[in-house]
Structures are given as C-alpha cells and as structure tokens.
mmCIF file of C-alpha atoms in Angstrom:
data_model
loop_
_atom_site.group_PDB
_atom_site.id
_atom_site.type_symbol
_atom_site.label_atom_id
_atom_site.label_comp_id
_atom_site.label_asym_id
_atom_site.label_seq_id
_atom_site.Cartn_x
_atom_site.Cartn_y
_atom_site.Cartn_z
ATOM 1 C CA UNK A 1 0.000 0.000 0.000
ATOM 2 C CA UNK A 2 1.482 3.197 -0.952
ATOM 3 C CA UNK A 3 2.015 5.402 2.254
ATOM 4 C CA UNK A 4 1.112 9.514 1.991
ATOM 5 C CA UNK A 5 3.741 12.063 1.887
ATOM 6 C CA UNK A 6 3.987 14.029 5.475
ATOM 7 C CA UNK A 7 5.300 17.713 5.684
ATOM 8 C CA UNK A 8 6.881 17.503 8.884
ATOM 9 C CA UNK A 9 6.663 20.646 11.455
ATOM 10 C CA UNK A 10 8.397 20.955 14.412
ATOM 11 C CA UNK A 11 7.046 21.806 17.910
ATOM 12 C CA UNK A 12 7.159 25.447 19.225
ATOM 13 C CA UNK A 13 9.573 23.690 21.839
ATOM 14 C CA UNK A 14 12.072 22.713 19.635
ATOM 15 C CA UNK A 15 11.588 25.435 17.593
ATOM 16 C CA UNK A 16 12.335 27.397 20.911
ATOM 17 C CA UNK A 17 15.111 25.016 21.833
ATOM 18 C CA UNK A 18 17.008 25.441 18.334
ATOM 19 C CA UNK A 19 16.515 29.375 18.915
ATOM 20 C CA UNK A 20 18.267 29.387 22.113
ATOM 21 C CA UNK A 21 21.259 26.785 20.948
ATOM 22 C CA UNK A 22 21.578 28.022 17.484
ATOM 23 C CA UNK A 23 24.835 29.499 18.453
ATOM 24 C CA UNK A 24 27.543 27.815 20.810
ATOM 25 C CA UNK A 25 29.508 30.302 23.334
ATOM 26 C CA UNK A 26 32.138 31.590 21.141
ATOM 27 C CA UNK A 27 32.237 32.786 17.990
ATOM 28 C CA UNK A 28 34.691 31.193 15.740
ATOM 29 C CA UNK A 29 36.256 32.576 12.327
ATOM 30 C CA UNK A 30 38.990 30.946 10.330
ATOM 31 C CA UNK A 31 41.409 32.630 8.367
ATOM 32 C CA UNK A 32 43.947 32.017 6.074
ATOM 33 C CA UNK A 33 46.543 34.244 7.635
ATOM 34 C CA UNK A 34 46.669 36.578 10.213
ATOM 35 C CA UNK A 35 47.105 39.919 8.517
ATOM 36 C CA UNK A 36 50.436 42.098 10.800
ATOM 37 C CA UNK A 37 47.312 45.039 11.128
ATOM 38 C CA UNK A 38 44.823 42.678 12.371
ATOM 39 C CA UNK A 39 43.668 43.461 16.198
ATOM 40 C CA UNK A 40 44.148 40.429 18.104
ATOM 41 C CA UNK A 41 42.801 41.747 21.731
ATOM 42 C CA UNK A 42 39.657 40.066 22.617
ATOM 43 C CA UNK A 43 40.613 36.904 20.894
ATOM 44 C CA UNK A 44 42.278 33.923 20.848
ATOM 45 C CA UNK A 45 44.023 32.970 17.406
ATOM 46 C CA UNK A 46 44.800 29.267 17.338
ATOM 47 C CA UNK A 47 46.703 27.026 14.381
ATOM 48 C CA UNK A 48 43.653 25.301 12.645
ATOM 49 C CA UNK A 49 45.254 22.188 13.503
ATOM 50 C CA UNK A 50 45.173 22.803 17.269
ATOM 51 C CA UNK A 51 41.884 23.937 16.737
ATOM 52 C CA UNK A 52 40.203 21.085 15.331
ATOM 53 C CA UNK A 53 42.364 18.742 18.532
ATOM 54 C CA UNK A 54 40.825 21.015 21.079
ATOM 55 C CA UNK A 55 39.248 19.065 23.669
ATOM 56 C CA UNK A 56 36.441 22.369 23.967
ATOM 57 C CA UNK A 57 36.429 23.503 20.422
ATOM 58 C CA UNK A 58 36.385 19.802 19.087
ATOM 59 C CA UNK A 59 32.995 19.780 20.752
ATOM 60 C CA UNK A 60 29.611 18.530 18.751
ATOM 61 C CA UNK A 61 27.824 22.534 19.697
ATOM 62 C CA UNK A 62 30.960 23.462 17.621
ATOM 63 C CA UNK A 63 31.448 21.153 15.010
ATOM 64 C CA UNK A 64 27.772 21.215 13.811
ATOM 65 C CA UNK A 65 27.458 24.621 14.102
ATOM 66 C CA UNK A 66 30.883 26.026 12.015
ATOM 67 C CA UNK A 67 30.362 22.815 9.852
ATOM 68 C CA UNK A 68 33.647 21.923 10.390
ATOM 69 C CA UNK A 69 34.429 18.951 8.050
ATOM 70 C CA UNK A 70 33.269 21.606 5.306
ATOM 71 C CA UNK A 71 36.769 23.763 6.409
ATOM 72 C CA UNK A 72 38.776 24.719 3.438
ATOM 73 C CA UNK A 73 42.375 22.801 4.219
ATOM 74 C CA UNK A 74 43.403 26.695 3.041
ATOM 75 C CA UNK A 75 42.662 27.891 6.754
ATOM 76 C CA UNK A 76 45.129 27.974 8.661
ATOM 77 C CA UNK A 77 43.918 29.877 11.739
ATOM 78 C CA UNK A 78 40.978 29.936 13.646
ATOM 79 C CA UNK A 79 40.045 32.767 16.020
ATOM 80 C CA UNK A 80 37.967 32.554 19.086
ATOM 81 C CA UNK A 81 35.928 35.766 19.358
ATOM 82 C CA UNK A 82 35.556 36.157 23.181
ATOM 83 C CA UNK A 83 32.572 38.497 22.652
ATOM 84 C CA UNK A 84 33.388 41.756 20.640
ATOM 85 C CA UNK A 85 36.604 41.206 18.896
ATOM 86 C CA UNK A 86 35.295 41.109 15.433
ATOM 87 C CA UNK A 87 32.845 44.323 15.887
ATOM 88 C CA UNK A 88 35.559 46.316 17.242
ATOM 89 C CA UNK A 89 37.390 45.286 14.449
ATOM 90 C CA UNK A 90 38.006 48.155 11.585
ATOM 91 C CA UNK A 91 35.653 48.144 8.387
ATOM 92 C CA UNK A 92 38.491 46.973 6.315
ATOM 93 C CA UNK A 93 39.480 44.189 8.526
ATOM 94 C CA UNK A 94 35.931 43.312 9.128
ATOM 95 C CA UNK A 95 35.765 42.815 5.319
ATOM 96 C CA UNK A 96 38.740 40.991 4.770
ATOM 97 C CA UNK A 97 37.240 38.159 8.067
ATOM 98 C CA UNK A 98 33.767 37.950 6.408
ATOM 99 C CA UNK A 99 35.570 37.326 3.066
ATOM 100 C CA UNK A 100 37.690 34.249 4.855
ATOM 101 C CA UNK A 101 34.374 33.046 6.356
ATOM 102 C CA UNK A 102 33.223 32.982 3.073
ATOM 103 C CA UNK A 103 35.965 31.229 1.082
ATOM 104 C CA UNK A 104 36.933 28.629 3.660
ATOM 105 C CA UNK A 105 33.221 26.874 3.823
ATOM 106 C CA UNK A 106 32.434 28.403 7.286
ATOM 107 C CA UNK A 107 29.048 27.228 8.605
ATOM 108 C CA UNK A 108 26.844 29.451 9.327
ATOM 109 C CA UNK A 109 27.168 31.730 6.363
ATOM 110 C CA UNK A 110 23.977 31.466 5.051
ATOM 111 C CA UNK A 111 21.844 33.457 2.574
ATOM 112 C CA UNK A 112 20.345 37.417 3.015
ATOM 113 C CA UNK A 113 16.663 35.712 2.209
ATOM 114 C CA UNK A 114 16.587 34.265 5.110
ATOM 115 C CA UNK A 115 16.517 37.671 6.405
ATOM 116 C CA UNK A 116 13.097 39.809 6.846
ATOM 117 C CA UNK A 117 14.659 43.138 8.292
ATOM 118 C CA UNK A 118 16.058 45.967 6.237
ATOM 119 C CA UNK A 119 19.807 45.070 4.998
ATOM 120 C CA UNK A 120 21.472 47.969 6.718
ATOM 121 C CA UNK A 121 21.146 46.419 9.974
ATOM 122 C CA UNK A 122 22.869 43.114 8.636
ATOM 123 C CA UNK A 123 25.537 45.257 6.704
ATOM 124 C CA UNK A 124 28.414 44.415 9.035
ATOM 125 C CA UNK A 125 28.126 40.729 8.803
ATOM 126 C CA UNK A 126 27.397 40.952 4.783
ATOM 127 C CA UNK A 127 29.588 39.891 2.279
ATOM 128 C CA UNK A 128 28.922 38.459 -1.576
ATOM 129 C CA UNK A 129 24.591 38.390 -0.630
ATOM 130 C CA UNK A 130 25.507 36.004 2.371
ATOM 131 C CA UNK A 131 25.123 36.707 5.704
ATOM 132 C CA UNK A 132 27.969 35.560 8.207
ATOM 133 C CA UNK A 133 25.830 34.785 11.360
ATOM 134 C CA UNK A 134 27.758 35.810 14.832
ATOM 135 C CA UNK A 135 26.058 35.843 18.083
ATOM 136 C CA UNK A 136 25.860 40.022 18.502
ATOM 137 C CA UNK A 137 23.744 39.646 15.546
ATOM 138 C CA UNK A 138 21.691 36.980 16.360
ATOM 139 C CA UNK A 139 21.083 38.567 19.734
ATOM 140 C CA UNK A 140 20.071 41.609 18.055
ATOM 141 C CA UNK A 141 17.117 39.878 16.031
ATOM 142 C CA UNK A 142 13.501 39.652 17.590
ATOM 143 C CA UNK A 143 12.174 36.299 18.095
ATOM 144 C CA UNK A 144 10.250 36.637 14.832
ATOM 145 C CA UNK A 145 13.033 37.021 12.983
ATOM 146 C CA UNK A 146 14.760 33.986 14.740
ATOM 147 C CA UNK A 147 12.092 31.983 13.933
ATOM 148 C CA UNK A 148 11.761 32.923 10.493
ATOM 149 C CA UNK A 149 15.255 32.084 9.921
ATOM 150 C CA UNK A 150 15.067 28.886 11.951
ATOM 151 C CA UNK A 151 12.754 27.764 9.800
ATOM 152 C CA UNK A 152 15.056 28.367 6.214
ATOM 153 C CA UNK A 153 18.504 27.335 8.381
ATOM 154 C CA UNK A 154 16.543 23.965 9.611
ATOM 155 C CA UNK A 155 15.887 22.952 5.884
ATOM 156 C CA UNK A 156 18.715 23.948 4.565
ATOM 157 C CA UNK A 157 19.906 20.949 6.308
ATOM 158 C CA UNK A 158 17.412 17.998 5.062
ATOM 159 C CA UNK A 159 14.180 19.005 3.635
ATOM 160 C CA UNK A 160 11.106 17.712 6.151
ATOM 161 C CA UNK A 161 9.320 15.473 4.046
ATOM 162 C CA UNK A 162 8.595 12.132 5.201
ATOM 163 C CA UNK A 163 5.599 9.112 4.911
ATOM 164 C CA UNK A 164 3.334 9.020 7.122
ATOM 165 C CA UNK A 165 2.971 6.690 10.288
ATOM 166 C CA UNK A 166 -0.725 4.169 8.983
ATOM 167 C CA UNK A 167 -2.315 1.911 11.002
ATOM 168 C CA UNK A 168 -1.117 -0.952 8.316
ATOM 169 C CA UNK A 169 2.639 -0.232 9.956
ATOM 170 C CA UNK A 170 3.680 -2.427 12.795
ATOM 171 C CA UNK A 171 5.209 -0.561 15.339
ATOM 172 C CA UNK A 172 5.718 -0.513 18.537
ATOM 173 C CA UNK A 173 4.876 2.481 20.588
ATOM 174 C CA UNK A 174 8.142 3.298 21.327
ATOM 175 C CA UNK A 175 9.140 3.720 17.523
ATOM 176 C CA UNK A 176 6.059 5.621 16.926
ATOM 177 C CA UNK A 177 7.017 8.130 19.413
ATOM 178 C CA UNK A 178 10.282 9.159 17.694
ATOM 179 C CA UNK A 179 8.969 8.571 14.001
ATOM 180 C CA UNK A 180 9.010 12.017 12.259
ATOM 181 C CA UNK A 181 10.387 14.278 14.724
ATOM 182 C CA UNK A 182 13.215 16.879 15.667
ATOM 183 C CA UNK A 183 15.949 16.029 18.242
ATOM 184 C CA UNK A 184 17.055 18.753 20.614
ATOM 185 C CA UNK A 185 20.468 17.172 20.967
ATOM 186 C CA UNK A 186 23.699 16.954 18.779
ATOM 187 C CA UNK A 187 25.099 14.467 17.931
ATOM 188 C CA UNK A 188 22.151 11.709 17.447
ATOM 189 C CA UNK A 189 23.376 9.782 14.169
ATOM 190 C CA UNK A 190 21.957 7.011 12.157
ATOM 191 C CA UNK A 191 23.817 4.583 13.995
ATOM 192 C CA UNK A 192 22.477 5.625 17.683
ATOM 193 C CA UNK A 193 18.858 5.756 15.912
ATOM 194 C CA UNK A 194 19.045 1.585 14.576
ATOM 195 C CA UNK A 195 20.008 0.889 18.754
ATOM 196 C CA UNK A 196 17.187 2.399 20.104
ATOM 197 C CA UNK A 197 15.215 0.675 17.581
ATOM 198 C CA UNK A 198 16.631 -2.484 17.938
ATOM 199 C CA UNK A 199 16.711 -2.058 21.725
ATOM 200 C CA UNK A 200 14.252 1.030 23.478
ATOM 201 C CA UNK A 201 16.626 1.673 25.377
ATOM 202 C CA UNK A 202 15.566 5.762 25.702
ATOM 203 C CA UNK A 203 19.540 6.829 26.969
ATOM 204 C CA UNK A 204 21.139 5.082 23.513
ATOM 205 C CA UNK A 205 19.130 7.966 21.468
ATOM 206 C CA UNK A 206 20.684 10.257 23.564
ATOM 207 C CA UNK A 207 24.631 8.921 21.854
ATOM 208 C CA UNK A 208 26.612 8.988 19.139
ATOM 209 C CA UNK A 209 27.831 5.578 18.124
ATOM 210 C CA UNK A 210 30.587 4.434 16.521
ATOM 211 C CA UNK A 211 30.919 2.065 13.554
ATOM 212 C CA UNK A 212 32.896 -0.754 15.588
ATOM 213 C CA UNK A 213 30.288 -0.103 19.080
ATOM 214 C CA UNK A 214 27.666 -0.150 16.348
ATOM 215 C CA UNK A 215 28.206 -3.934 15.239
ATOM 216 C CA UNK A 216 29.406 -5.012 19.149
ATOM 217 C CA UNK A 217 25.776 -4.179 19.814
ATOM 218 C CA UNK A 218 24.438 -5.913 16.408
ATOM 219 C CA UNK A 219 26.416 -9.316 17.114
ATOM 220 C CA UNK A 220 25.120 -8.939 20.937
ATOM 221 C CA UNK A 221 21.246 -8.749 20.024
ATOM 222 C CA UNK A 222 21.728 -11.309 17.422
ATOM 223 C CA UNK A 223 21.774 -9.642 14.021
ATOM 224 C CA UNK A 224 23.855 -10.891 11.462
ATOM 225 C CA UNK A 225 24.813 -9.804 8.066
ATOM 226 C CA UNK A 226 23.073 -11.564 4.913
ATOM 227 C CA UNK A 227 23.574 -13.401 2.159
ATOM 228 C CA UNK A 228 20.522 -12.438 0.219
ATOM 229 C CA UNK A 229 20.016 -8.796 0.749
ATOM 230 C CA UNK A 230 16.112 -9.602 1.752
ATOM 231 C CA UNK A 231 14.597 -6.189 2.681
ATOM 232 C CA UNK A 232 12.342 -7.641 5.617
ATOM 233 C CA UNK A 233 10.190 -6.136 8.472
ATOM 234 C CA UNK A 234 12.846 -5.635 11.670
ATOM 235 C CA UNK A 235 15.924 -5.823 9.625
ATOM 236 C CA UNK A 236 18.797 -3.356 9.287
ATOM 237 C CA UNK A 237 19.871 -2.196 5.842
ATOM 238 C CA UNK A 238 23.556 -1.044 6.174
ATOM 239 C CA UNK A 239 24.997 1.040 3.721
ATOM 240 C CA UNK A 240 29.104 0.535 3.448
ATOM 241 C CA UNK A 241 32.002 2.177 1.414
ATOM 242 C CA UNK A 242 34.026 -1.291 0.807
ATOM 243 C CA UNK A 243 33.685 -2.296 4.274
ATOM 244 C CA UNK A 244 33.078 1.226 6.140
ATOM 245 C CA UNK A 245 30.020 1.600 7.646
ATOM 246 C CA UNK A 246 28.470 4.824 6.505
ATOM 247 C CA UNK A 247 25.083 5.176 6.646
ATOM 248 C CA UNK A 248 22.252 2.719 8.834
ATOM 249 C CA UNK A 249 18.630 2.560 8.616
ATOM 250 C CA UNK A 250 15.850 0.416 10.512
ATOM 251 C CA UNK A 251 13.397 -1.565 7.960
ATOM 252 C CA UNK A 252 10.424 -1.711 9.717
ATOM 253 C CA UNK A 253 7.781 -2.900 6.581
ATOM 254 C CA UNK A 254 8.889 -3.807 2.538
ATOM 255 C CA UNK A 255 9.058 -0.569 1.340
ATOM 256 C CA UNK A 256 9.531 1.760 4.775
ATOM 257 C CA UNK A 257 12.758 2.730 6.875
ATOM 258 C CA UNK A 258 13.339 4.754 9.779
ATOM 259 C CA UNK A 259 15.994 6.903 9.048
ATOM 260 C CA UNK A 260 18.569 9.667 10.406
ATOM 261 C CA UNK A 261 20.409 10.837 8.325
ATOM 262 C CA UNK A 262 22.807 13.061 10.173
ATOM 263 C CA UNK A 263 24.043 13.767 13.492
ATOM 264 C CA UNK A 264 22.618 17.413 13.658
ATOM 265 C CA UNK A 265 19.571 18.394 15.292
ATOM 266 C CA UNK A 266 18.313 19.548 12.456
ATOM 267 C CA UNK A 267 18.241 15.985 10.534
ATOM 268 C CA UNK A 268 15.033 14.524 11.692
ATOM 269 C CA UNK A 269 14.008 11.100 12.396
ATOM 270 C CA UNK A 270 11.988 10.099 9.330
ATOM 271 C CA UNK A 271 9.802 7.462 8.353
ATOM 272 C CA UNK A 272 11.017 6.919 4.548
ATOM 273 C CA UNK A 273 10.618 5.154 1.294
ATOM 274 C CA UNK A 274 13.479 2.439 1.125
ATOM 275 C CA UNK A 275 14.239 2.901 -2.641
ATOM 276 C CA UNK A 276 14.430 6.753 -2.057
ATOM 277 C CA UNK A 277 16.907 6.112 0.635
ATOM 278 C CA UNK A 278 18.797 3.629 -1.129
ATOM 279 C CA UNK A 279 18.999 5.966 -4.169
ATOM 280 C CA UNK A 280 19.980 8.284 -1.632
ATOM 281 C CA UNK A 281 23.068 6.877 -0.764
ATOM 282 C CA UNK A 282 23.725 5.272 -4.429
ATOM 283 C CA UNK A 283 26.532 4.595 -5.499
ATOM 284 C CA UNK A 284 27.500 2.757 -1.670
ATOM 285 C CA UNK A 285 26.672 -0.847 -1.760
ATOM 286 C CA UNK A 286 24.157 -2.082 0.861
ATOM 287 C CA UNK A 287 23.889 -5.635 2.999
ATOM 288 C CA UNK A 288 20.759 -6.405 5.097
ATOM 289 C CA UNK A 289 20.969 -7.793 9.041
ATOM 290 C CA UNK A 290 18.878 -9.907 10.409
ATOM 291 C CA UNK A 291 18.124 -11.468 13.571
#
C-alpha cells in the first residue's frame, strides 16, 4: 500500500530550543593568515590544527554549528571571538574576516533571504549576498526574525518530508514516538537511531555511536549480516564504502525505513521510502541484518 507524503513541522519547543542553541559560546572565524594590522585583543588565534584537537572547540555545539568537516584545508587559523573582537574590528578588517568566512566553507554563512529586516542592519556581517551569522547579531534579532530564519537554516539541512505513520505499519509504541520528529540534541546519528530501535533503550538515542560499538551491539542482540540482501520487516539495511560503515537505517515494513540521516539536530528522524533512501546513498553498496 502506498504510504502519503507528510510535511513535517516541528514543535514550538524545539523550535524554541534550536533558537536558544543556534549558536555555541564563542564565535569562531577561520582565516587564512593573520594579517600584521589585524587586532588580536579580545581573541584567541589558534593554528587550525590545534583547533580542530581542542578538547572544547572539538565539541559537537561546535562542530555542527561552524560545519567543520566543510573547512577549506586553506585555513590555517581559527580565532575565538571572546565576545566583541570582530565588531571592534576596523571596516576593512571586518571585510577581509567575512571574506575568509566565506571562502573557507564556514558554517553558518547562510543566505540574506533568510533575512526579513532591512539590509542595513545586517551590513556588518554581509559579504557576496551572504550573511555571516555571529552571536551580537543573532542577539540583536527579535524572536520573529529567529524563527523565520530557523525555519530556512533547519531545511537547509534535510528538507522535512517524510511518509506518514498508517495503522497498516507495525510498530511498537516506542518507535512511533520518535517517528518524524526533531531532536534537541547533537550528535544523534543514524547509527544511535538503529540501537534504540533495535533495543528502546531511551539513553542510547541520547549517543553517538561508533561504527565498531555499532556492530558489538548488532552481534550482541543477534543480528547478522546476509547473504541475500532480503529487505524484511525488523531488519537493518547497512549502507558501506568497501567495508566502512556509513550510513544505517531500521526496515520496519517492505518498502519503509526509519531513518537519520545526520548527526545534527536539524536531521530529523523520518519514516522513509526504502528505494528513495537507497537511491539516496547510491553509489555505496548495501547488505541487510537480520536477527
């Protein structure tokens, strides 16, 4: 039976949550030098490389947030703004930052549509019709404004459609209950998703798992890989890169997965068409588990 498509919307308190957590407590630019006129009170310049080893700044709040596998390998620097250091900075400095946010794949450089408030007010943070978020301007925005951009930012990141949940789906209750929603937490991945399906065990959806911890728990519950690739109610459809494990989903009819497929807050948990996902994730082979 073919299942609806579902326009997913998330609750006012996630939508509340993601407002207040959009940002993590430092600003962070990266850079590929550090100009000999460049201000450097109020900051913290760090080698990129000790940056991305720092036990703080390694951090999921960070890593989601700047987008950090994204980094250009042309930065060299990153700077952590300790509140004001880049508005104090001079026009022509501020420029030449915004322009290094830009080039090196920064997160949080997003698009001026997003934006419903007259441009002048986002002129300092502006560069090539993109707008490089920081928190003195997000803190500057109403709450309208945050939520219109929420909204844009959010599917930026995975579009919300989905299949609906029908009575001709057997789940349990505890799989209905996370089936097309929004996570409040970082760091939830595909692999920490399968677990709690496999197991309901609430504090494993709070994780991020590893591809080794990830078939330690398979072997445990008594799921083995397949010979014959049989997509089957209660199986696990594993997508690999020779024998990487990149990408997991929970089969829970013929045609239906549960699926995560990131570890931001802003990739859902989505009840999906299997031959979507496994298009998705084309050209990756795929093997099937089964208990």
């Amino acid at each position: 039976m073919l299942q609806d498509d579902f326009l997913l919307k998330p609750s006012k308190y996630v939508i509340d949550n993601w407002i207040l957590n959009l940002l993590p407590e430092y600003d962070i630019y990266f850079l590929k030098e550090l100009p000999s006129d460049l201000d450097l009170n109020l900051c913290l310049p760090m080698p990129v490389n000790e940056y991305f080893d720092h036990p703080v700044y390694s951090q999921l709040e960070y890593v989601n947030a700047y987008e950090l596998w994204r980094i250009s390998n042309k930065a060299n620097y990153a700077i952590i703004d300790f509140g004001n250091w880049f508005d104090d900075l001079s026009r022509a400095n501020q420029k030449q930052v915004l322009l290094n946010q830009y080039e090196l794949n920064r997160g949080l450089v997003v698009s001026l549509d997003w934006f419903y408030i007259d441009n002048k007010l986002l002129e300092n943070n502006l560069i090539k019709n993109k707008v490089v978020m920081n928190r003195n301007l997000w803190e500057s925005l109403s709450y309208q404004d945050k939520e219109r951009f929420i909204y844009h930012y959010a599917q930026d990141w995975e579009d919300w459609n989905c299949k609906t949940v029908s009575n001709e789906i057997d789940m349990d209750i505890d799989l209905i209950s996370i089936v097309n929603t929004f996570t409040i937490k970082e760091g939830i991945n595909c692999l920490s998703t399968v677990l709690y399906c496999l197991t309901h065990q609430e504090n494993i959806l709070k994780q991020w798992v590893h591809e080794k911890t990830f078939l330690i728990a398979l072997e445990q519950l008594g799921y083995k890989e397949t010979r014959d690739n049989k997509i089957e109610r209660n199986t696990v459809i594993v997508f690999k890169d020779d024998e990487k494990i990149i990408h997991a989903a929970y089969i829970v009819s013929e045609s239906l997965a549960i699926n995560k497929s990131g570890q931001s807050k802003f990739n859902p948990i989505k009840l999906v068409d299997i031959d979507i996902l496994i298009k998705e994730w084309n050209p990756l082979h795929y093997v099937i588990y089964r208990r």
